[in-house]
């Protein structure tokens, strides 16, 4: 069975500071990892996926199979980054397994 | 394109009652998945429909059932409602090709009293 763990429920950072959201997963096969974001009063939307190896809104995430992690990073947080962030894993079939989420609060 | 549309947006039901939630997928998508998101938790997979059949199911009891119609829209039915069924129910649509991503709806907030 697959599991996704986001150890931090809340991350509070000042504008311009770096932010890192941790995500660890357990899955015996080759997973596909995603980060989803939910801004206030908006629907859940895809932020980035590991196979794309792209940077979206300044965020990057690297899949570390040895540590089974997929941490999300941004060097300089902006106030508009305040949101709920969910790490998700897609294994066999098409279902997504989500972590519990991390709320990011960027203070001015 | 309206994206994924869910109805109703809010619903209050009494314990023991039955409820039906509806989802219209994004144009061009043929697969619908349902998720339950309890307060303060991440979404949990309920089941997925493709070609009008349930293809995958999560750890939910048989009280949770669904249907997909020829136009790809879907319904989620929950029988014998429990207080613990109170949650946000999300619908996500995708194309069966795994290279495509998921589009989520805004959800239906179900409160069981």
PDB file of C-alpha atoms in Angstrom, chain A residues 9 32 34 36 38 43-46 49 51 86 90-101, chain B residues 2-4 35 37 40-43 45 48 56 58 90 95-96 98-102 104-106:
ATOM      1  CA  UNK A   9       0.761  21.027   9.392  1.00  0.00           C
ATOM      2  CA  UNK A  32       4.678   9.441  -9.854  1.00  0.00           C
ATOM      3  CA  UNK A  34       2.746  15.628  -7.569  1.00  0.00           C
ATOM      4  CA  UNK A  36      -1.178  20.304  -5.510  1.00  0.00           C
ATOM      5  CA  UNK A  38      -5.302  25.172  -2.879  1.00  0.00           C
ATOM      6  CA  UNK A  43     -10.266  24.590  -6.027  1.00  0.00           C
ATOM      7  CA  UNK A  44      -7.397  22.183  -5.755  1.00  0.00           C
ATOM      8  CA  UNK A  45      -4.998  22.643  -8.657  1.00  0.00           C
ATOM      9  CA  UNK A  46      -1.820  21.006  -9.863  1.00  0.00           C
ATOM     10  CA  UNK A  49       4.757  16.942 -11.177  1.00  0.00           C
ATOM     11  CA  UNK A  51       8.298  13.905 -14.353  1.00  0.00           C
ATOM     12  CA  UNK A  86      -0.726  18.746  -0.759  1.00  0.00           C
ATOM     13  CA  UNK A  90       0.015   8.104  -8.226  1.00  0.00           C
ATOM     14  CA  UNK A  91       0.824   4.414  -8.235  1.00  0.00           C
ATOM     15  CA  UNK A  92      -0.867   1.558 -10.061  1.00  0.00           C
ATOM     16  CA  UNK A  93      -4.038   2.605 -11.746  1.00  0.00           C
ATOM     17  CA  UNK A  94      -4.921   6.235 -11.700  1.00  0.00           C
ATOM     18  CA  UNK A  95      -5.799   6.947  -8.093  1.00  0.00           C
ATOM     19  CA  UNK A  96      -4.004   9.657  -6.164  1.00  0.00           C
ATOM     20  CA  UNK A  97      -2.898   9.183  -2.573  1.00  0.00           C
ATOM     21  CA  UNK A  98      -2.623  12.525  -0.783  1.00  0.00           C
ATOM     22  CA  UNK A  99      -0.715  13.619   2.250  1.00  0.00           C
ATOM     23  CA  UNK A 100      -2.430  15.492   5.043  1.00  0.00           C
ATOM     24  CA  UNK A 101      -1.409  18.882   3.694  1.00  0.00           C
TER      25      UNK A 101
ATOM     26  CA  UNK B   2     -16.289  25.415 -17.192  1.00  0.00           C
ATOM     27  CA  UNK B   3     -13.907  22.744 -15.993  1.00  0.00           C
ATOM     28  CA  UNK B   4     -15.301  20.218 -13.536  1.00  0.00           C
ATOM     29  CA  UNK B  35     -12.492  11.860  -3.155  1.00  0.00           C
ATOM     30  CA  UNK B  37     -11.849  15.282   2.305  1.00  0.00           C
ATOM     31  CA  UNK B  40      -8.071  19.158   8.300  1.00  0.00           C
ATOM     32  CA  UNK B  41      -7.103  16.156   6.195  1.00  0.00           C
ATOM     33  CA  UNK B  42      -6.017  15.460   2.657  1.00  0.00           C
ATOM     34  CA  UNK B  43      -8.425  14.025   0.096  1.00  0.00           C
ATOM     35  CA  UNK B  45      -9.773   8.251  -2.839  1.00  0.00           C
ATOM     36  CA  UNK B  48     -12.890   5.893 -10.112  1.00  0.00           C
ATOM     37  CA  UNK B  56     -10.653   1.245  -8.814  1.00  0.00           C
ATOM     38  CA  UNK B  58     -10.469   2.865  -2.083  1.00  0.00           C
ATOM     39  CA  UNK B  90     -14.356  16.259  -4.515  1.00  0.00           C
ATOM     40  CA  UNK B  95      -8.263  11.433 -19.570  1.00  0.00           C
ATOM     41  CA  UNK B  96      -7.447   7.755 -19.358  1.00  0.00           C
ATOM     42  CA  UNK B  98      -1.846   8.744 -17.808  1.00  0.00           C
ATOM     43  CA  UNK B  99       0.070  11.618 -19.339  1.00  0.00           C
ATOM     44  CA  UNK B 100      -2.887  13.829 -18.691  1.00  0.00           C
ATOM     45  CA  UNK B 101      -3.401  15.456 -15.317  1.00  0.00           C
ATOM     46  CA  UNK B 102      -6.424  15.710 -13.107  1.00  0.00           C
ATOM     47  CA  UNK B 104     -10.684  19.018  -9.627  1.00  0.00           C
ATOM     48  CA  UNK B 105     -14.095  20.464  -8.974  1.00  0.00           C
ATOM     49  CA  UNK B 106     -14.891  22.831  -6.125  1.00  0.00           C
TER      50      UNK B 106
END
